[in-house]
Coordinates of C-alpha atoms in Angstrom, one line a residue:
M3 CA 42.7 -88.8 46.6
L4 CA 40.1 -90.0 49.0
Q5 CA 39.9 -86.6 50.6
S6 CA 39.4 -84.9 47.2
S7 CA 36.6 -87.4 46.3
N8 CA 34.8 -86.8 49.6
R9 CA 35.0 -83.0 49.1
R10 CA 33.6 -83.4 45.6
S11 CA 30.8 -85.5 47.0
E12 CA 30.0 -82.9 49.6
M13 CA 29.8 -80.2 47.0
V14 CA 27.5 -82.3 44.8
L15 CA 25.3 -83.0 47.8
G16 CA 25.3 -79.3 48.8
Y17 CA 24.3 -78.1 45.3
T18 CA 21.7 -80.9 45.0
S19 CA 20.1 -79.8 48.3
V20 CA 19.8 -76.1 47.5
M21 CA 18.8 -76.6 43.8
P22 CA 15.0 -76.9 44.6
V23 CA 15.2 -73.6 46.6
I24 CA 17.1 -71.9 43.7
I25 CA 14.4 -73.1 41.2
V26 CA 11.6 -71.8 43.4
I27 CA 13.3 -68.5 43.9
F28 CA 13.9 -68.2 40.1
V29 CA 10.3 -69.0 39.3
V30 CA 8.8 -66.8 42.0
I31 CA 11.2 -63.9 41.9
G32 CA 13.6 -64.2 38.9
I33 CA 11.1 -64.6 36.1
P34 CA 8.9 -61.6 37.2
F35 CA 12.0 -59.5 37.7
I36 CA 13.4 -60.2 34.3
N37 CA 9.9 -59.5 32.8
A38 CA 9.7 -56.2 34.6
L39 CA 13.1 -55.2 33.3
Y40 CA 12.1 -56.0 29.8
L41 CA 8.8 -54.1 30.1
S42 CA 10.7 -51.0 31.3
L43 CA 12.3 -51.0 27.8
T44 CA 8.8 -50.9 26.2
D45 CA 5.9 -48.4 25.8
K46 CA 3.6 -50.8 27.7
T47 CA 0.3 -49.4 28.8
V48 CA -2.6 -51.2 30.5
G49 CA -4.6 -53.1 27.9
A50 CA -2.3 -52.5 25.0
E51 CA 0.6 -54.5 23.5
A52 CA 4.1 -53.6 24.4
H53 CA 6.5 -52.3 21.8
F54 CA 10.3 -52.3 22.4
I55 CA 11.6 -48.7 22.6
G56 CA 15.0 -49.3 24.2
F57 CA 16.2 -46.8 26.9
A58 CA 13.7 -44.1 25.9
N59 CA 11.8 -44.4 29.2
Y60 CA 15.1 -44.1 31.2
R61 CA 16.1 -41.0 29.2
E62 CA 12.7 -39.5 29.9
I63 CA 12.8 -40.0 33.6
F64 CA 16.4 -38.8 33.9
T65 CA 15.5 -35.5 32.3
D66 CA 12.3 -35.1 34.3
P67 CA 12.7 -32.8 37.3
V68 CA 9.9 -34.5 39.1
Y69 CA 11.8 -37.8 39.2
W70 CA 14.9 -36.1 40.7
K71 CA 12.6 -34.4 43.3
V72 CA 11.0 -37.7 44.2
L73 CA 14.4 -39.4 44.4
K74 CA 15.7 -36.7 46.7
N75 CA 12.6 -37.1 48.9
T76 CA 13.3 -40.9 49.0
F77 CA 16.8 -40.4 50.3
I78 CA 15.7 -37.9 52.9
Y79 CA 12.9 -40.1 54.0
F80 CA 15.1 -43.3 54.1
M81 CA 18.2 -41.8 55.7
T82 CA 16.3 -39.7 58.3
D83 CA 13.9 -42.6 59.3
V84 CA 16.6 -45.2 59.6
F85 CA 18.9 -42.9 61.6
F86 CA 16.3 -41.9 64.2
K87 CA 14.9 -45.4 64.4
L88 CA 18.3 -46.8 65.2
V89 CA 19.2 -44.1 67.7
I90 CA 15.9 -44.0 69.5
G91 CA 15.6 -47.8 69.4
M92 CA 19.0 -48.1 70.9
I93 CA 18.1 -45.7 73.7
F94 CA 14.9 -47.5 74.5
A95 CA 16.6 -51.0 74.3
L96 CA 19.3 -49.9 76.8
T97 CA 16.6 -48.6 79.1
L98 CA 14.4 -51.7 78.9
N99 CA 17.5 -53.9 79.5
Q100 CA 17.6 -52.5 83.0
A101 CA 15.5 -54.0 85.8
F102 CA 12.7 -51.7 87.0
F103 CA 9.1 -52.0 88.1
G104 CA 6.6 -52.4 85.3
R105 CA 9.2 -53.3 82.7
S106 CA 7.1 -56.1 81.1
I107 CA 4.1 -53.8 80.7
V108 CA 6.3 -51.1 79.1
R109 CA 7.7 -53.7 76.7
V110 CA 4.2 -54.7 75.6
L111 CA 3.2 -51.1 75.0
F112 CA 6.2 -50.6 72.8
L113 CA 5.0 -53.4 70.6
V114 CA 1.7 -51.6 69.8
P115 CA 3.0 -49.5 66.8
W116 CA 4.6 -52.6 65.2
A117 CA 1.6 -54.9 65.9
I118 CA -1.3 -52.8 64.6
S119 CA -2.3 -52.7 61.0
G120 CA -0.5 -50.2 58.7
L121 CA -3.8 -49.0 57.4
V122 CA -5.1 -48.3 60.9
S123 CA -2.0 -46.5 62.0
A124 CA -1.9 -44.4 58.8
L125 CA -5.5 -43.3 59.0
T126 CA -5.2 -42.6 62.7
W127 CA -2.2 -40.3 62.1
K128 CA -4.0 -38.7 59.2
W129 CA -6.8 -37.8 61.5
M130 CA -4.4 -36.6 64.2
Y131 CA -2.6 -34.4 61.6
N132 CA -5.9 -32.8 60.3
D133 CA -5.6 -29.0 60.4
S134 CA -9.3 -28.6 61.2
Y135 CA -10.1 -31.1 63.9
G136 CA -6.8 -33.0 64.4
I137 CA -5.7 -33.6 68.0
I138 CA -2.1 -32.5 67.4
N139 CA -3.1 -29.0 66.3
Q140 CA -5.7 -28.8 69.1
L141 CA -3.1 -29.6 71.8
L142 CA -0.7 -27.1 70.3
L143 CA -3.4 -24.4 70.2
D144 CA -4.5 -25.1 73.7
S145 CA -0.9 -24.9 75.0
G146 CA -0.3 -21.6 73.2
L147 CA 2.6 -22.9 71.1
I148 CA 0.9 -22.0 67.9
D149 CA -1.7 -19.3 67.0
I150 CA -3.1 -20.9 63.8
P151 CA -3.4 -24.6 62.9
V152 CA -0.4 -26.1 61.1
A153 CA -1.1 -27.6 57.7
W154 CA 0.8 -30.9 58.5
L155 CA -0.3 -32.7 55.3
S156 CA -0.7 -29.9 52.8
G157 CA 2.3 -27.7 53.7
P158 CA 5.0 -28.1 51.0
K159 CA 7.8 -28.0 53.6
I160 CA 6.3 -30.0 56.4
A161 CA 4.3 -32.8 54.6
L162 CA 7.5 -35.0 54.2
V163 CA 8.4 -34.4 57.9
S164 CA 4.9 -35.5 58.9
V165 CA 5.2 -38.9 57.2
I166 CA 8.8 -39.3 58.4
I167 CA 7.5 -39.0 62.0
V168 CA 4.9 -41.7 61.4
N169 CA 7.5 -44.1 59.9
I170 CA 9.8 -43.5 62.8
W171 CA 7.0 -44.2 65.3
R172 CA 6.1 -47.5 63.5
G173 CA 9.7 -48.6 63.1
I174 CA 11.2 -48.0 66.5
P175 CA 9.8 -51.3 68.0
F176 CA 11.7 -53.4 65.4
F177 CA 15.0 -51.8 66.3
L178 CA 14.2 -51.8 70.0
F179 CA 13.4 -55.5 70.3
S180 CA 16.1 -56.6 67.9
I181 CA 18.8 -54.6 69.8
L182 CA 17.3 -55.7 73.2
G183 CA 17.7 -59.4 72.1
G184 CA 21.3 -58.7 71.3
L185 CA 21.9 -56.9 74.6
Q186 CA 20.6 -59.9 76.6
T187 CA 23.2 -62.2 75.0
I188 CA 26.2 -60.2 76.2
D189 CA 28.2 -61.8 79.0
R190 CA 28.0 -59.6 82.1
Q191 CA 31.6 -60.6 82.9
M192 CA 32.7 -58.5 80.0
Y193 CA 31.3 -55.4 81.7
E194 CA 32.9 -56.4 85.0
A195 CA 36.3 -56.8 83.3
A196 CA 35.8 -53.4 81.7
K197 CA 35.1 -51.8 85.1
I198 CA 38.2 -53.3 86.5
D199 CA 40.2 -51.8 83.7
G200 CA 38.7 -48.4 84.6
A201 CA 36.2 -48.0 81.8
G202 CA 33.2 -45.8 82.5
P203 CA 29.7 -46.2 81.1
I204 CA 30.5 -44.5 77.8
R205 CA 33.7 -46.4 77.3
Q206 CA 31.8 -49.7 78.1
F207 CA 29.1 -48.8 75.6
F208 CA 31.6 -48.3 72.7
S209 CA 34.1 -51.0 73.7
V210 CA 31.8 -53.7 74.9
T211 CA 28.2 -53.1 73.9
I212 CA 28.5 -52.0 70.3
P213 CA 31.1 -54.6 69.2
S214 CA 29.0 -57.4 70.9
I215 CA 25.8 -56.5 69.0
S216 CA 27.4 -55.2 65.8
S217 CA 26.0 -58.1 63.7
V218 CA 22.5 -57.4 65.1
L219 CA 22.8 -53.7 64.3
V220 CA 23.9 -54.4 60.7
I221 CA 21.1 -56.9 60.0
T222 CA 18.5 -54.8 61.6
T223 CA 19.7 -51.6 59.8
M224 CA 19.9 -53.4 56.4
L225 CA 16.3 -54.8 56.7
S226 CA 14.9 -51.5 57.9
S227 CA 16.7 -49.7 55.1
I228 CA 15.2 -51.9 52.4
W229 CA 11.7 -51.6 53.9
T230 CA 11.9 -47.9 54.4
F231 CA 13.4 -47.3 50.9
N232 CA 10.4 -49.1 49.4
D233 CA 7.8 -47.8 51.8
F234 CA 4.5 -47.1 50.0
E235 CA 1.5 -47.6 52.4
N236 CA 2.5 -45.0 54.9
I237 CA 2.9 -42.1 52.4
F238 CA 0.2 -43.1 50.0
L239 CA -2.5 -43.3 52.7
I240 CA -1.5 -40.1 54.6
T241 CA -0.5 -37.6 52.0
G242 CA -0.7 -39.4 48.7
G243 CA 2.7 -37.9 47.8
G244 CA 1.4 -34.4 47.8
P245 CA 1.3 -31.5 47.7
L246 CA 3.1 -31.3 44.3
Y247 CA 5.2 -34.3 45.0
N248 CA 6.7 -32.7 48.1
S249 CA 6.2 -35.9 50.1
A250 CA 6.3 -38.4 47.2
V251 CA 8.9 -41.2 47.2
I252 CA 9.9 -43.6 44.4
S253 CA 7.3 -46.2 45.3
V254 CA 4.4 -43.7 45.3
Y255 CA 5.7 -42.1 42.1
T256 CA 5.9 -45.6 40.5
Y257 CA 2.3 -46.3 41.4
E258 CA 1.1 -43.0 40.1
T259 CA 2.9 -43.4 36.8
A260 CA 1.6 -46.9 36.3
F261 CA -2.1 -46.6 37.3
L262 CA -2.9 -42.9 37.1
Q263 CA -0.9 -42.0 34.1
N264 CA -1.4 -45.5 32.5
N265 CA 2.3 -45.8 31.6
M266 CA 3.5 -49.2 32.8
G267 CA 6.8 -49.0 30.9
K268 CA 7.8 -45.7 32.4
S269 CA 6.7 -46.8 35.9
L270 CA 8.9 -49.9 35.7
S271 CA 11.8 -47.8 34.5
V272 CA 11.4 -45.6 37.6
A273 CA 11.4 -48.8 39.8
G274 CA 14.4 -50.2 37.8
S275 CA 16.4 -47.0 38.2
I276 CA 16.8 -47.6 42.0
I277 CA 17.9 -51.2 41.7
P278 CA 21.6 -50.3 41.5
I279 CA 21.2 -48.1 44.6
L280 CA 19.7 -51.0 46.5
L281 CA 22.3 -53.4 45.3
V282 CA 25.1 -51.1 46.5
L283 CA 23.4 -50.7 49.8
M284 CA 23.0 -54.4 50.3
F285 CA 26.6 -55.0 49.1
F286 CA 28.1 -52.8 51.8
M287 CA 25.8 -54.1 54.5
T288 CA 26.5 -57.8 53.7
R289 CA 30.2 -57.1 53.4
K290 CA 30.2 -55.5 56.8
L291 CA 28.3 -58.5 58.2
A292 CA 30.8 -60.9 56.6
K293 CA 33.7 -59.1 58.2
E294 CA 32.0 -59.3 61.6
D295 CA 31.4 -63.1 61.1

């Protein structure tokens, strides 16, 4: 009886402690989110009153080939970026986890893409990609690898690749230092035991390293997935989603629909359409993390 009473008191104390946080989250995030969902069911435009139209906006976007093209670009952008950031970040983290001369300087240099402003990096890459005076084309021309400048930002098949490269470049440090922090927590005796059992470097990597940092990998990948899926600044500043939506993603298309086409209701339905995708992604990520714990 006493134990049950103590448990009930602990539950009441727990709920009382987190209630202020729940209220703040609901006010700051919950109310705007509910309002956005409602507006996605209206014909809301800037400066005009909203009228409820049901799922008409969703029917319109689901029958719009541009929407499906943008959604396809979003998945290509998101999956390619996260995969390469994870793989390259892992390689660099394993390298920087070894002792060598100048390691501290190299670590600082790897922080540069993550530390500088997104606006600065985007405009710098846009200049580098320029087909008239960009340094990338100039280097390729001087080395004889190409005969004519490549239209990095206006080519229908290469514009998306160009912004993918920029996002990978900016995101590698996040994976690198997250994984490096995980690597430095691994007990070296585990590797010694694996060597005694006859495990080589590859076997040690998959049997010791990966299991030991799996929670770090899941959290880092989940955060990067959400950020990459909703990336706006990188694409908007470099290509603007062009040409002909070939490099556009959901965030850029949402902005264009809202502020260039003056259709807030439709733009919010575009944003709302990807909520189930993000929820599924977070569900599997958090489920994996819960299993690891």
